Short mmCIF file of C-alpha atoms in Angstrom, two decimals:
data_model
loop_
_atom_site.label_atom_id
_atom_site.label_comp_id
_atom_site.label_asym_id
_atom_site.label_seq_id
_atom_site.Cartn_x
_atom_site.Cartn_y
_atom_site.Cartn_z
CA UNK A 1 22.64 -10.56 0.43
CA UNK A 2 20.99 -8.25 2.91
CA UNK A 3 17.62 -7.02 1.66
CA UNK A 4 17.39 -3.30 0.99
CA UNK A 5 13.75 -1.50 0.24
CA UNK A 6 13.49 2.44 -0.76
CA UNK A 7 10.65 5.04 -1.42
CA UNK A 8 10.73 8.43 -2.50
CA UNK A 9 8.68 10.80 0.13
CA UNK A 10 7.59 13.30 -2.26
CA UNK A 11 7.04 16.98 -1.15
CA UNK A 12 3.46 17.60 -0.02
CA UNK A 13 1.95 20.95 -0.89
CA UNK A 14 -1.12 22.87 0.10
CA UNK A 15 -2.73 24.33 -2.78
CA UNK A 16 -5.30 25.92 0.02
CA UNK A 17 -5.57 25.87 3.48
CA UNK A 18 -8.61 27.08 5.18
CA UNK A 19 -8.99 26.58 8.77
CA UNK A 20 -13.10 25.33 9.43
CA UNK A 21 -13.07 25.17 13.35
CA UNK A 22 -11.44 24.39 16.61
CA UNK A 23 -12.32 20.63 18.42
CA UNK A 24 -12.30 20.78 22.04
CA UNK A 25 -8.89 19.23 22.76
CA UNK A 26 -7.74 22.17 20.64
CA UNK A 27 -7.17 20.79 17.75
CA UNK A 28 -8.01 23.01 14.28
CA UNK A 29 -10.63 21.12 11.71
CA UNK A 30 -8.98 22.10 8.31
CA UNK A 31 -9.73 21.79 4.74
CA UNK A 32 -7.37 21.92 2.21
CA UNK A 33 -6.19 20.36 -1.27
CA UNK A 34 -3.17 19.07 -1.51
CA UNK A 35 -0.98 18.14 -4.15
CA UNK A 36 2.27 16.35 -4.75
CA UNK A 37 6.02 17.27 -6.66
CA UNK A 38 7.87 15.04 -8.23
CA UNK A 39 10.61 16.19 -5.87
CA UNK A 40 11.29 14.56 -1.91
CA UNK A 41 12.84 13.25 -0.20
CA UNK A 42 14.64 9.10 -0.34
CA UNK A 43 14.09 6.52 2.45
CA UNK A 44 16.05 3.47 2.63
CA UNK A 45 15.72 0.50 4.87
CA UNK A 46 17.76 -2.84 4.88
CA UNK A 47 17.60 -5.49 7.16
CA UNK A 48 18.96 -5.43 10.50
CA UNK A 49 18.25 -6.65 14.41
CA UNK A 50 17.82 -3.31 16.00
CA UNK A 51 16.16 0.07 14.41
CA UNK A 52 18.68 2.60 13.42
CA UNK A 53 18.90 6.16 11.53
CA UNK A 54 21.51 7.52 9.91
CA UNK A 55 21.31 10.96 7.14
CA UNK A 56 22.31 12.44 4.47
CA UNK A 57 21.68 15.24 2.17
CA UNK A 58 21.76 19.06 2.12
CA UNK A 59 19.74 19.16 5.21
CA UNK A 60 20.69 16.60 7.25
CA UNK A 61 22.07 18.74 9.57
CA UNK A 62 18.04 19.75 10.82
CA UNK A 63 17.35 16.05 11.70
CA UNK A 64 17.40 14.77 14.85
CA UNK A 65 18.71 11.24 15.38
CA UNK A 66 17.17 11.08 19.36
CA UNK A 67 13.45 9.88 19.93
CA UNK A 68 11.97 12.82 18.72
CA UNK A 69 12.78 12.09 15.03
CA UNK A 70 9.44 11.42 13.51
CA UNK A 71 10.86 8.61 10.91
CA UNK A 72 11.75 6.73 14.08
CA UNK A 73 8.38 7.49 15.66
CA UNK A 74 6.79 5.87 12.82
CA UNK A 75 9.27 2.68 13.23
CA UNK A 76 8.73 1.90 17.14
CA UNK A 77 5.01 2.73 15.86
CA UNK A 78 4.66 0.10 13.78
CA UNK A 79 6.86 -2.52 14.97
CA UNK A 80 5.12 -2.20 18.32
CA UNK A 81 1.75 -2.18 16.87
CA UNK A 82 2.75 -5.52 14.84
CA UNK A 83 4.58 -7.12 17.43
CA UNK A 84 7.64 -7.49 15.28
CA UNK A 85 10.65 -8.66 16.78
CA UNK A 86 13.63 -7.84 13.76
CA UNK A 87 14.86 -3.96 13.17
CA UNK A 88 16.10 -2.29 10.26
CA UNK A 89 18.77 0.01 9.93
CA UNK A 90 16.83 3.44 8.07
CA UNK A 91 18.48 5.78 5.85
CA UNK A 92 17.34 9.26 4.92
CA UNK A 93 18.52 11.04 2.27
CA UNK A 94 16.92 14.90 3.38
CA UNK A 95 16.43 17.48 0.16
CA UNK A 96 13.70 19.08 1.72
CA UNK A 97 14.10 22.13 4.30
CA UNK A 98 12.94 21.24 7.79
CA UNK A 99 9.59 22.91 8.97
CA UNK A 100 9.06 24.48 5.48
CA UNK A 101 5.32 23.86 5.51
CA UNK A 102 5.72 21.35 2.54
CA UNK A 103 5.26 17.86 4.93
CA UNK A 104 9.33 16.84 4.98
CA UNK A 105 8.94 15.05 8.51
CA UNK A 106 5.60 13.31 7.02
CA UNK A 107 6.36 12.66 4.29
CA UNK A 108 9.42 11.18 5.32
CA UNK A 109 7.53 8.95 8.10
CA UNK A 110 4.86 7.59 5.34
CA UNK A 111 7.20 6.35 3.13
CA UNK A 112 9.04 4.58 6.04
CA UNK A 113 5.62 2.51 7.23
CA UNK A 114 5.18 1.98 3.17
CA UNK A 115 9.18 0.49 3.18
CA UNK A 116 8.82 -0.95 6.54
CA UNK A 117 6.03 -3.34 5.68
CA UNK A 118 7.96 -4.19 2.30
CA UNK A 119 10.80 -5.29 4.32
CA UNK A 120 9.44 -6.76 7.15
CA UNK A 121 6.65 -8.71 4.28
CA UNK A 122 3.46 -7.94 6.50
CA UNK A 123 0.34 -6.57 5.28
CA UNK A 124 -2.08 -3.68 6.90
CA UNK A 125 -5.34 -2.43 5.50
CA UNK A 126 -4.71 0.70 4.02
CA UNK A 127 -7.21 2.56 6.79
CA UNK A 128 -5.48 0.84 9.72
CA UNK A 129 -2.27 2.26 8.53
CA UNK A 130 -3.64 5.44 7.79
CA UNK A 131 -5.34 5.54 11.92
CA UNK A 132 -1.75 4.33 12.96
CA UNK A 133 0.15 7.31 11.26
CA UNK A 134 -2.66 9.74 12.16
CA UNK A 135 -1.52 9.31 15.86
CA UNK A 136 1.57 10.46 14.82
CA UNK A 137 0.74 13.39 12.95
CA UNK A 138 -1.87 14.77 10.90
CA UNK A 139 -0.31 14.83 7.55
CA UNK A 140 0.79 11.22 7.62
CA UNK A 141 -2.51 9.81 6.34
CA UNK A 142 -2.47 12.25 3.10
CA UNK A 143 1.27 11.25 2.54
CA UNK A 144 0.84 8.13 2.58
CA UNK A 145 -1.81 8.25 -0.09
CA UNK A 146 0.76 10.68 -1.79
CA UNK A 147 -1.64 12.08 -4.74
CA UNK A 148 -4.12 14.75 -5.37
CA UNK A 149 -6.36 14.84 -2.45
CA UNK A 150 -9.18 16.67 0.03
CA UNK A 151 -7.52 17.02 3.32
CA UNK A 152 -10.45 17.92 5.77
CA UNK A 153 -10.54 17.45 9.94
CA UNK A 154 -7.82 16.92 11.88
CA UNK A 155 -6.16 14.58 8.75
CA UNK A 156 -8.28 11.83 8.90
CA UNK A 157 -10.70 13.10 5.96
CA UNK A 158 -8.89 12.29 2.82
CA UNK A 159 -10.88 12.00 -0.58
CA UNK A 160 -9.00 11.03 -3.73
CA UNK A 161 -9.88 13.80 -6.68
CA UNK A 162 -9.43 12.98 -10.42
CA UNK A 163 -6.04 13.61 -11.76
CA UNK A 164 -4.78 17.37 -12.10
CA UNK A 165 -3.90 18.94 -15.58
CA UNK A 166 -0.24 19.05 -16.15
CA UNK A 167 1.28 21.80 -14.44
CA UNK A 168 4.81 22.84 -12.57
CA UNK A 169 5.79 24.10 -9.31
CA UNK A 170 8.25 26.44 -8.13
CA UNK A 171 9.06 26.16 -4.18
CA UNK A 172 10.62 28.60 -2.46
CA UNK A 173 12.06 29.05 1.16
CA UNK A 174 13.75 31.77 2.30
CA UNK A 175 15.45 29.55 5.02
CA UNK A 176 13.06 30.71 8.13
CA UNK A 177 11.39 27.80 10.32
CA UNK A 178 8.00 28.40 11.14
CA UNK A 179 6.08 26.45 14.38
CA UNK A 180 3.18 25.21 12.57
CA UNK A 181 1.75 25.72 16.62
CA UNK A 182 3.35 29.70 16.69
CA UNK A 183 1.52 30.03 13.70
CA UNK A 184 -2.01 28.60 14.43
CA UNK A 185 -1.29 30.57 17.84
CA UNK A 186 -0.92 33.73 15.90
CA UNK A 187 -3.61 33.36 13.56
CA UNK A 188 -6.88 35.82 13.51
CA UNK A 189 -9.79 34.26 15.23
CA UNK A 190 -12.35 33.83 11.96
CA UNK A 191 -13.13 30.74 10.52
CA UNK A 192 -13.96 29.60 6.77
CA UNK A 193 -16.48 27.84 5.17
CA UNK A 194 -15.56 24.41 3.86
CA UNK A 195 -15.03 24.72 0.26
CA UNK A 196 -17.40 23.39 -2.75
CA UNK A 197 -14.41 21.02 -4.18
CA UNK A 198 -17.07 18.79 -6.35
CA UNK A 199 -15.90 19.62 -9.58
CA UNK A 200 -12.66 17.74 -8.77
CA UNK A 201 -13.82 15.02 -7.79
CA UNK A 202 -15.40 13.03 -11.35
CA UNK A 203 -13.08 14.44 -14.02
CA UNK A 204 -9.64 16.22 -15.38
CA UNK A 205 -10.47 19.67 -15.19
CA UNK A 206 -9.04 22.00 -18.08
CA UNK A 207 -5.93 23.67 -16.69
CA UNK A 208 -8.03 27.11 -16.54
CA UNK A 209 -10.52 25.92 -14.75
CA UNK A 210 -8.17 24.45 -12.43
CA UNK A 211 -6.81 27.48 -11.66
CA UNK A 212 -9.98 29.57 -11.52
CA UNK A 213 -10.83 27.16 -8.59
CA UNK A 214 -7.74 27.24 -6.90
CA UNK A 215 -7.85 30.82 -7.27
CA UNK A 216 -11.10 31.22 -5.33
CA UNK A 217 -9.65 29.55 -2.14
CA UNK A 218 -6.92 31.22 -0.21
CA UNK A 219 -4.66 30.16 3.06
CA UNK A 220 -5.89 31.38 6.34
CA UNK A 221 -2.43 31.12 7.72
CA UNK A 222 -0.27 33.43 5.12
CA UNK A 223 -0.94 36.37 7.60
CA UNK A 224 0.05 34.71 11.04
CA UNK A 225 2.94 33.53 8.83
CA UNK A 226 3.84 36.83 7.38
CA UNK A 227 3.30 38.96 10.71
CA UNK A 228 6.14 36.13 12.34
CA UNK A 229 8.23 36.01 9.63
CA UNK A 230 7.91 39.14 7.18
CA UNK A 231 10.03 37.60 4.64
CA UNK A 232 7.39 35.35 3.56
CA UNK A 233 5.33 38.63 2.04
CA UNK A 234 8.62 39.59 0.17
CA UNK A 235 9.03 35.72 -1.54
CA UNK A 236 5.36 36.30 -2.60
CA UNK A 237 6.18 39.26 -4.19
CA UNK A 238 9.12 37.69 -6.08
CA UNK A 239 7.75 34.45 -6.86
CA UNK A 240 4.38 36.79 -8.26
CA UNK A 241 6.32 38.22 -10.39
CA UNK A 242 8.23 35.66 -12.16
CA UNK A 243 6.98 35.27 -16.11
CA UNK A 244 4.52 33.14 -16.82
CA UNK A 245 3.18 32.76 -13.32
CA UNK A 246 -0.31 31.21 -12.94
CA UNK A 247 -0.64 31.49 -9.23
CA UNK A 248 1.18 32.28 -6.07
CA UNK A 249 0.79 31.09 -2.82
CA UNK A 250 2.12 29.77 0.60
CA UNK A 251 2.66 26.23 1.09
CA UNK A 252 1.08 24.98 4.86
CA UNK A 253 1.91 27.15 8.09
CA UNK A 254 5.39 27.99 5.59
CA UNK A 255 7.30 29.47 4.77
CA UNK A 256 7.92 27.81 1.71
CA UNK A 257 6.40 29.18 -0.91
CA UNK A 258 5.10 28.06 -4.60
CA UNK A 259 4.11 29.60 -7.98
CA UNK A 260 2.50 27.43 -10.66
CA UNK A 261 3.12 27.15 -14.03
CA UNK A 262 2.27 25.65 -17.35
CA UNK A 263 5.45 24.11 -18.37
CA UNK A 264 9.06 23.45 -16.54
CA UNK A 265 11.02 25.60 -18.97
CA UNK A 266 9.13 28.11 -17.34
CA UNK A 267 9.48 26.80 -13.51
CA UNK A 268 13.12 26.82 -14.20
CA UNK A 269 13.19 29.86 -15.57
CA UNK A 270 11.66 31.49 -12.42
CA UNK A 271 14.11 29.47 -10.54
CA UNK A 272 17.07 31.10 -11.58
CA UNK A 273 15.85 34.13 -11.72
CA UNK A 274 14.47 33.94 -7.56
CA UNK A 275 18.38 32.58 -6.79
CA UNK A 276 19.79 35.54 -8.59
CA UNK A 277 17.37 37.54 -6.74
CA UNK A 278 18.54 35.59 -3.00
CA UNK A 279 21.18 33.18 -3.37
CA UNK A 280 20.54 32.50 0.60
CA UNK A 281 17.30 31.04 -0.87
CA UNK A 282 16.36 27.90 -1.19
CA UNK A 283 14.16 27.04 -4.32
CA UNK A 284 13.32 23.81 -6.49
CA UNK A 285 11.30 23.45 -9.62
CA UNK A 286 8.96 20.08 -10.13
CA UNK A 287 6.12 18.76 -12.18
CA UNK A 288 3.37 18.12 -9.53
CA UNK A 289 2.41 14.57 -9.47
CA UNK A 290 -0.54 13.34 -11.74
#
């Protein structure tokens, strides 16, 4: 019986994004918190000699199958790295819109390492894996801690924070790509100050005082966004005002975007009500992971 592994490469979203500096290589330092939704992506390997892809799902059509696909990046990565001489034949089942500011191609690589070292039975300290993915891109460190967390740097900076209050998500994407480079490119000059996040860090905050902290933070890349693809001010503007809305915001360099909410009557709710708005939209509602 050929061995088969799978993970679930949940949807990574910035709550806040605030850009703290540029490094000399040009790199931006960021600092953001991040959260998870009980909605992803599926990654299936099973045995085989040589590496393989092959998709599926409503958006399988965006993936490349060539070298450039990140899920085989983080293969060849870690085989190489390892020195291991079997394959595996990879399957991706793709619900999340390509470059939709929500992590798809990360999260999608972190769960492969995570499946990858199931199947092939071969351990890695957790901060070796985390230096290996970072070379391949700076959200596959956070992924593959896939909870609550501090992002800060360049991705390398990640700092567990107690678990959230319960609360829903709404995504939204109005089916525009955005370069997360265009948009850095594009974005004003000023830089923020990193964020006091120490009241997250010891304790389960009420679900007000959540808020009022995520509130007080902001993304520094909405604008660039917005001025490249205007759409992304009008699914604001719908998702804001949905019933019951706690907060609005966009997700990364977007254009997805998410409103929060206290329960996932009311996530659906706003759901059907965006798709009646767009039905060329794409939207999901999720509990964000605990």
């Amino acid at each position: 019986m050929v061995k088969s592994i799978e993970e679930f490469a949940a949807a990574k979203v910035n709550l806040d994004l605030l850009v703290t500096g540029k490094r000399e290589d040009g790199y931006h330092l960021l600092d953001s918190l991040v959260v998870f939704t009980e909605f992803g992506d599926h990654i299936r390997v099973s045995e085989a000699e040589e590496l393989s892809l092959d998709v599926s799902g409503p958006y399988k059509a965006a993936v490349p199958l060539d070298g450039s696909n990140l899920v085989l990046k983080a293969a060849k990565a870690l085989q190489t790295k390892l020195n291991i001489k079997t394959g595996a034949k990879i399957h991706l089942e793709k619900n999340i819109p390509a470059a939709a500011g929500v992590g798809g191609g990360s999260a999608d690589a972190a769960a492969t390492l995570k499946a990858l070292m199931r199947l092939w039975d071969i351990k890695m300290p957790v901060e070796e894996l985390s230096e290996l993915g970072l070379t391949l891109g700076a959200d596959i460190p956070v992924c593959l801690l896939s909870q609550s967390a501090i992002m800060r740097g360049v991705g390398e900076d990640i700092r567990k924070i107690a678990p959230l209050p319960p609360l829903y998500m709404l995504l939204v994407n109005p089916g525009v790509s955005l370069s997360t480079p265009d948009v850095f490119k594009a974005r004003a000059a000023e830089l923020s100050d990193i964020a006091d996040r120490s009241a997250l860090m010891d304790k389960t905050l009420s679900r007000q005082d959540f808020l009022n902290l995520c509130l007080a933070q902001k993304n520094d890349l909405t604008e660039a966004a917005a001025n490249l693809a205007p759409v992304v001010t009008e699914v604001l503007n719908v998702i804001e005002k949905q019933s019951d809305c706690l907060m609005v915001r966009m997700s990364g360099s977007g254009a997805t975007c998410f409103g929060l909410f206290a329960d996932i009557e009311a996530a659906d709710m706003a759901k059907n009500a965006v798709l009646r708005y767009n039905t060329d939209w794409w939207a999901e509602a999720a509990p964000i992971k605990m």
